[in-house]
Short mmCIF file of N, CA and C in Angstrom, two decimals:
data_model
loop_
_atom_site.label_atom_id
_atom_site.label_comp_id
_atom_site.label_asym_id
_atom_site.label_seq_id
_atom_site.Cartn_x
_atom_site.Cartn_y
_atom_site.Cartn_z
N PRO A 17 -13.47 16.53 11.42
CA PRO A 17 -14.22 17.58 10.58
C PRO A 17 -14.85 17.13 9.31
N GLU A 18 -15.84 17.81 8.88
CA GLU A 18 -16.60 17.61 7.68
C GLU A 18 -15.58 17.83 6.53
N TYR A 19 -15.72 17.01 5.48
CA TYR A 19 -15.02 17.16 4.26
C TYR A 19 -15.66 18.06 3.30
N ILE A 20 -14.97 19.35 2.90
CA ILE A 20 -15.42 20.23 1.89
C ILE A 20 -14.50 20.28 0.99
N PRO A 21 -14.57 19.62 -0.38
CA PRO A 21 -13.70 19.98 -1.33
C PRO A 21 -13.22 21.50 -1.41
N GLY A 22 -11.98 21.89 -1.64
CA GLY A 22 -11.43 23.02 -1.78
C GLY A 22 -11.51 23.82 -0.36
N HIS A 23 -12.00 23.39 0.68
CA HIS A 23 -12.02 24.27 1.90
C HIS A 23 -11.48 23.30 2.87
N ILE A 24 -10.50 24.16 3.66
CA ILE A 24 -9.53 23.42 4.86
C ILE A 24 -10.21 24.23 6.17
N PRO A 25 -11.20 23.42 6.81
CA PRO A 25 -11.58 24.16 7.97
C PRO A 25 -10.69 24.43 8.89
N ASP A 26 -9.61 23.29 9.21
CA ASP A 26 -8.70 23.41 10.30
C ASP A 26 -7.48 23.05 9.59
N PRO A 27 -6.59 24.07 9.21
CA PRO A 27 -5.30 23.41 8.65
C PRO A 27 -4.50 22.58 9.38
N ASP A 28 -4.58 22.55 10.87
CA ASP A 28 -3.60 21.74 11.63
C ASP A 28 -4.35 20.19 11.70
N TYR A 29 -5.70 20.03 11.25
CA TYR A 29 -6.15 18.71 11.40
C TYR A 29 -5.33 17.78 10.42
N VAL A 30 -5.21 16.53 10.94
CA VAL A 30 -4.44 15.62 10.18
C VAL A 30 -5.45 14.35 9.86
N ARG A 31 -5.61 13.97 8.54
CA ARG A 31 -6.50 12.97 8.14
C ARG A 31 -5.90 11.69 8.37
N ILE A 32 -6.16 10.63 8.87
CA ILE A 32 -5.77 9.29 8.74
C ILE A 32 -6.44 8.44 7.95
N PHE A 33 -5.65 7.91 6.82
CA PHE A 33 -6.13 7.13 5.63
C PHE A 33 -5.34 5.75 6.01
N ASP A 34 -6.01 4.76 6.82
CA ASP A 34 -5.36 3.56 7.30
C ASP A 34 -5.47 2.33 5.94
N THR A 35 -4.45 1.74 5.60
CA THR A 35 -4.36 0.75 4.98
C THR A 35 -4.07 -0.68 5.43
N THR A 36 -4.28 -0.91 6.64
CA THR A 36 -3.92 -2.02 7.35
C THR A 36 -4.84 -3.42 6.77
N LEU A 37 -6.02 -3.16 6.32
CA LEU A 37 -6.69 -4.39 6.01
C LEU A 37 -6.42 -4.69 4.57
N ARG A 38 -5.82 -3.89 3.82
CA ARG A 38 -5.25 -4.27 2.35
C ARG A 38 -3.83 -4.56 2.26
N ASP A 39 -3.05 -3.54 2.83
CA ASP A 39 -1.45 -3.65 2.87
C ASP A 39 -0.92 -4.61 3.92
N GLY A 40 -1.73 -4.98 4.81
CA GLY A 40 -1.47 -5.79 5.87
C GLY A 40 -1.40 -7.33 5.52
N GLU A 41 -1.98 -7.62 4.45
CA GLU A 41 -2.00 -8.79 3.86
C GLU A 41 -0.90 -9.07 2.89
N GLN A 42 -0.08 -8.05 2.48
CA GLN A 42 0.81 -8.16 1.57
C GLN A 42 2.04 -9.13 1.88
N SER A 43 2.32 -9.38 3.00
CA SER A 43 3.46 -10.29 3.68
C SER A 43 2.87 -11.63 3.39
N PRO A 44 3.96 -12.49 2.97
CA PRO A 44 3.77 -13.97 2.71
C PRO A 44 2.95 -14.53 4.11
N GLY A 45 2.00 -15.24 4.12
CA GLY A 45 1.36 -15.96 5.13
C GLY A 45 0.52 -14.82 6.27
N ALA A 46 0.57 -13.68 5.90
CA ALA A 46 -0.35 -12.94 6.54
C ALA A 46 -1.67 -12.65 5.78
N THR A 47 -2.61 -13.46 6.51
CA THR A 47 -4.00 -13.49 5.86
C THR A 47 -5.01 -13.17 7.15
N LEU A 48 -6.05 -12.54 6.61
CA LEU A 48 -7.00 -12.33 7.58
C LEU A 48 -8.46 -12.89 6.91
N THR A 49 -9.34 -13.30 7.89
CA THR A 49 -10.51 -13.75 7.60
C THR A 49 -11.60 -12.47 7.38
N SER A 50 -12.68 -12.42 6.83
CA SER A 50 -13.61 -11.68 6.70
C SER A 50 -13.99 -11.03 8.05
N SER A 51 -14.17 -12.00 9.15
CA SER A 51 -14.64 -11.57 10.38
C SER A 51 -13.70 -10.91 10.97
N GLU A 52 -12.20 -11.26 10.77
CA GLU A 52 -11.17 -10.46 11.37
C GLU A 52 -10.85 -9.14 10.71
N LYS A 53 -11.08 -9.10 9.52
CA LYS A 53 -11.03 -7.77 8.88
C LYS A 53 -12.42 -6.79 9.40
N LEU A 54 -13.71 -7.15 9.64
CA LEU A 54 -14.44 -6.50 10.13
C LEU A 54 -14.35 -6.11 11.58
N GLU A 55 -13.71 -7.01 12.28
CA GLU A 55 -13.43 -6.44 13.68
C GLU A 55 -12.27 -5.32 13.72
N ILE A 56 -11.23 -5.39 12.75
CA ILE A 56 -10.20 -4.43 12.68
C ILE A 56 -10.76 -3.36 12.31
N ALA A 57 -11.68 -3.33 11.15
CA ALA A 57 -12.44 -2.13 10.89
C ALA A 57 -13.26 -1.47 11.75
N ARG A 58 -13.97 -2.29 12.56
CA ARG A 58 -14.78 -1.61 13.63
C ARG A 58 -13.88 -0.95 14.57
N ASN A 59 -12.85 -1.42 14.96
CA ASN A 59 -11.70 -0.92 15.83
C ASN A 59 -10.91 0.54 15.37
N LEU A 60 -10.81 0.39 14.07
CA LEU A 60 -10.28 1.64 13.45
C LEU A 60 -11.39 2.66 13.52
N ALA A 61 -12.57 2.30 13.31
CA ALA A 61 -13.60 3.33 13.34
C ALA A 61 -13.81 4.12 14.78
N LYS A 62 -13.63 3.06 15.57
CA LYS A 62 -13.68 3.55 16.95
C LYS A 62 -12.55 4.41 17.44
N LEU A 63 -11.36 4.17 16.77
CA LEU A 63 -10.12 5.16 17.00
C LEU A 63 -10.40 6.27 16.53
N GLY A 64 -11.38 6.50 15.44
CA GLY A 64 -11.74 7.74 14.76
C GLY A 64 -10.84 7.94 13.30
N VAL A 65 -10.25 6.65 12.86
CA VAL A 65 -9.73 6.78 11.50
C VAL A 65 -10.69 7.40 10.56
N ASP A 66 -10.10 8.29 9.73
CA ASP A 66 -10.98 8.79 8.62
C ASP A 66 -11.43 8.20 7.56
N VAL A 67 -10.32 7.42 7.00
CA VAL A 67 -10.49 6.65 5.85
C VAL A 67 -9.97 5.16 6.31
N ILE A 68 -10.84 4.33 5.99
CA ILE A 68 -10.41 2.76 6.21
C ILE A 68 -10.40 2.09 4.80
N GLU A 69 -9.11 1.78 4.45
CA GLU A 69 -9.28 1.07 3.01
C GLU A 69 -9.21 -0.25 3.36
N ALA A 70 -10.46 -0.90 2.97
CA ALA A 70 -11.09 -2.16 3.33
C ALA A 70 -10.23 -3.34 2.46
N GLY A 71 -9.88 -3.07 1.39
CA GLY A 71 -9.37 -4.18 0.50
C GLY A 71 -9.30 -3.69 -0.91
N PHE A 72 -8.95 -4.88 -1.75
CA PHE A 72 -8.84 -4.79 -3.05
C PHE A 72 -10.06 -5.66 -3.79
N PRO A 73 -11.15 -4.98 -3.95
CA PRO A 73 -12.24 -5.88 -4.42
C PRO A 73 -12.14 -7.06 -5.57
N ILE A 74 -11.52 -6.44 -6.54
CA ILE A 74 -11.18 -7.24 -7.83
C ILE A 74 -10.39 -8.33 -7.63
N ALA A 75 -9.54 -8.55 -6.30
CA ALA A 75 -8.39 -9.50 -6.35
C ALA A 75 -8.97 -10.70 -6.11
N SER A 76 -10.13 -10.97 -5.56
CA SER A 76 -10.70 -12.43 -5.18
C SER A 76 -12.18 -12.21 -4.69
N PRO A 77 -13.09 -13.15 -4.80
CA PRO A 77 -14.39 -13.07 -4.25
C PRO A 77 -14.48 -12.83 -2.73
N ASP A 78 -13.53 -13.39 -2.10
CA ASP A 78 -13.25 -13.27 -0.71
C ASP A 78 -13.13 -11.66 -0.19
N ASP A 79 -12.07 -11.09 -1.03
CA ASP A 79 -11.76 -9.71 -0.67
C ASP A 79 -13.02 -8.79 -1.15
N PHE A 80 -13.60 -9.15 -2.16
CA PHE A 80 -14.87 -8.20 -2.65
C PHE A 80 -16.05 -8.52 -1.39
N ILE A 81 -16.23 -9.80 -1.03
CA ILE A 81 -17.22 -9.85 0.09
C ILE A 81 -16.85 -8.99 1.43
N ALA A 82 -15.53 -9.42 1.84
CA ALA A 82 -15.00 -8.49 2.89
C ALA A 82 -15.28 -6.75 2.86
N VAL A 83 -14.77 -6.27 1.84
CA VAL A 83 -14.99 -5.16 1.50
C VAL A 83 -16.50 -4.43 1.54
N LYS A 84 -17.27 -5.14 0.93
CA LYS A 84 -18.74 -5.16 0.84
C LYS A 84 -19.42 -5.03 2.39
N GLN A 85 -18.88 -6.16 3.06
CA GLN A 85 -19.46 -6.09 4.45
C GLN A 85 -18.76 -4.92 5.18
N ILE A 86 -17.69 -4.55 5.23
CA ILE A 86 -17.11 -3.78 5.85
C ILE A 86 -17.83 -2.33 5.50
N ALA A 87 -18.20 -2.07 4.21
CA ALA A 87 -18.62 -0.78 3.80
C ALA A 87 -20.17 -0.80 4.17
N ASP A 88 -20.97 -1.97 4.16
CA ASP A 88 -22.42 -2.03 4.59
C ASP A 88 -22.55 -1.87 6.22
N ILE A 89 -21.52 -2.23 6.75
CA ILE A 89 -21.78 -2.28 8.45
C ILE A 89 -20.98 -1.16 8.89
N VAL A 90 -19.71 -1.08 8.89
CA VAL A 90 -18.88 -0.03 9.39
C VAL A 90 -19.14 1.31 8.69
N GLY A 91 -19.31 1.36 7.58
CA GLY A 91 -19.64 2.49 6.86
C GLY A 91 -20.93 3.12 7.06
N ASN A 92 -21.75 2.54 7.68
CA ASN A 92 -23.23 2.99 8.02
C ASN A 92 -23.36 2.99 9.33
N GLU A 93 -22.28 2.92 10.08
CA GLU A 93 -22.32 3.09 11.53
C GLU A 93 -22.24 4.65 11.95
N VAL A 94 -23.09 5.05 12.58
CA VAL A 94 -22.96 6.52 12.91
C VAL A 94 -22.48 6.74 14.47
N PHE A 95 -21.56 7.33 14.78
CA PHE A 95 -21.20 7.46 16.25
C PHE A 95 -21.75 8.60 16.89
N GLU A 96 -21.73 8.63 18.09
CA GLU A 96 -22.50 9.62 19.03
C GLU A 96 -22.11 10.92 18.43
N ASP A 97 -20.86 11.22 18.06
CA ASP A 97 -20.36 12.74 17.67
C ASP A 97 -20.73 13.09 16.20
N GLY A 98 -21.59 11.88 15.50
CA GLY A 98 -21.95 12.13 13.94
C GLY A 98 -20.81 11.47 13.08
N TYR A 99 -19.62 11.12 13.58
CA TYR A 99 -18.68 10.49 12.92
C TYR A 99 -19.00 9.30 12.21
N VAL A 100 -18.78 9.30 10.77
CA VAL A 100 -18.96 8.07 9.90
C VAL A 100 -17.58 7.97 9.25
N PRO A 101 -16.79 6.90 9.33
CA PRO A 101 -15.76 6.61 8.57
C PRO A 101 -15.81 6.43 7.04
N VAL A 102 -15.04 6.83 6.05
CA VAL A 102 -15.13 6.68 4.84
C VAL A 102 -14.53 5.24 4.53
N ILE A 103 -15.13 4.49 3.91
CA ILE A 103 -14.83 3.12 3.67
C ILE A 103 -14.15 3.03 2.24
N ALA A 104 -13.15 2.80 1.65
CA ALA A 104 -12.55 2.79 0.34
C ALA A 104 -11.86 1.28 0.20
N GLY A 105 -12.16 1.07 -1.13
CA GLY A 105 -11.29 -0.05 -1.80
C GLY A 105 -10.66 0.20 -2.88
N LEU A 106 -9.39 -0.21 -2.88
CA LEU A 106 -8.34 -0.16 -4.06
C LEU A 106 -8.81 -0.39 -5.26
N SER A 107 -8.24 0.17 -6.23
CA SER A 107 -8.75 -0.25 -7.72
C SER A 107 -7.83 0.26 -8.66
N ARG A 108 -7.33 -0.29 -9.59
CA ARG A 108 -6.56 0.25 -10.67
C ARG A 108 -7.39 1.02 -11.52
N ALA A 109 -6.79 1.87 -12.30
CA ALA A 109 -7.38 2.95 -13.26
C ALA A 109 -7.99 2.18 -14.60
N ASN A 110 -8.86 1.04 -14.31
CA ASN A 110 -9.50 0.59 -15.48
C ASN A 110 -11.03 0.19 -15.26
N GLU A 111 -11.98 0.21 -16.03
CA GLU A 111 -13.29 0.08 -15.68
C GLU A 111 -13.53 -0.92 -14.98
N LYS A 112 -13.20 -2.15 -15.26
CA LYS A 112 -13.63 -3.44 -14.67
C LYS A 112 -13.19 -3.30 -13.10
N ASP A 113 -12.12 -2.67 -12.75
CA ASP A 113 -11.72 -2.72 -11.32
C ASP A 113 -12.38 -1.39 -10.72
N ILE A 114 -12.75 -0.43 -11.34
CA ILE A 114 -13.57 0.67 -10.74
C ILE A 114 -15.00 0.06 -10.36
N ALA A 115 -15.62 -0.55 -11.44
CA ALA A 115 -16.80 -0.98 -11.15
C ALA A 115 -16.87 -2.13 -10.14
N ARG A 116 -15.93 -2.86 -9.85
CA ARG A 116 -15.83 -3.93 -8.88
C ARG A 116 -15.89 -3.23 -7.46
N ALA A 117 -14.83 -2.28 -7.21
CA ALA A 117 -14.96 -1.40 -6.27
C ALA A 117 -16.19 -0.67 -5.79
N TRP A 118 -16.66 -0.27 -6.69
CA TRP A 118 -18.09 0.66 -6.63
C TRP A 118 -19.03 -0.42 -6.20
N ASP A 119 -19.19 -1.64 -6.77
CA ASP A 119 -20.12 -2.54 -6.27
C ASP A 119 -20.06 -3.02 -4.90
N ALA A 120 -18.80 -3.18 -4.45
CA ALA A 120 -18.54 -3.39 -3.12
C ALA A 120 -18.80 -2.45 -2.18
#
C-alpha cells in the first residue's frame, strides 16, 4: 500500500525492510559483487519487499557504486501493479555520510 505519513491504511499490513545487501556482508569472507547485489535486489523487489537497504555508501567506492546502481535500476522499475520498492542506504548521523547516501 501507498505510504502516507501519519496514516495507516491497513493496520494488519506488515512492511518488510530487508538488510541482506548490507548486513549480509558483515560476516568474515561474505562479500558480494555489484552484479550479485543487483541480482539480489531485483529478486527482493520481485518478492514485493517494501524497503531494500542496498548498502553503506560511505564505506567504500564499490559500495557507493553498488547502492547507486541498485537505486538507479531497481528503484526506478515499476511493476505491473504500480509497486516500486524504496531503496535505502545506511548512513551515520553526520553530514558526510548523509550526503554520500543521498548522492548514491
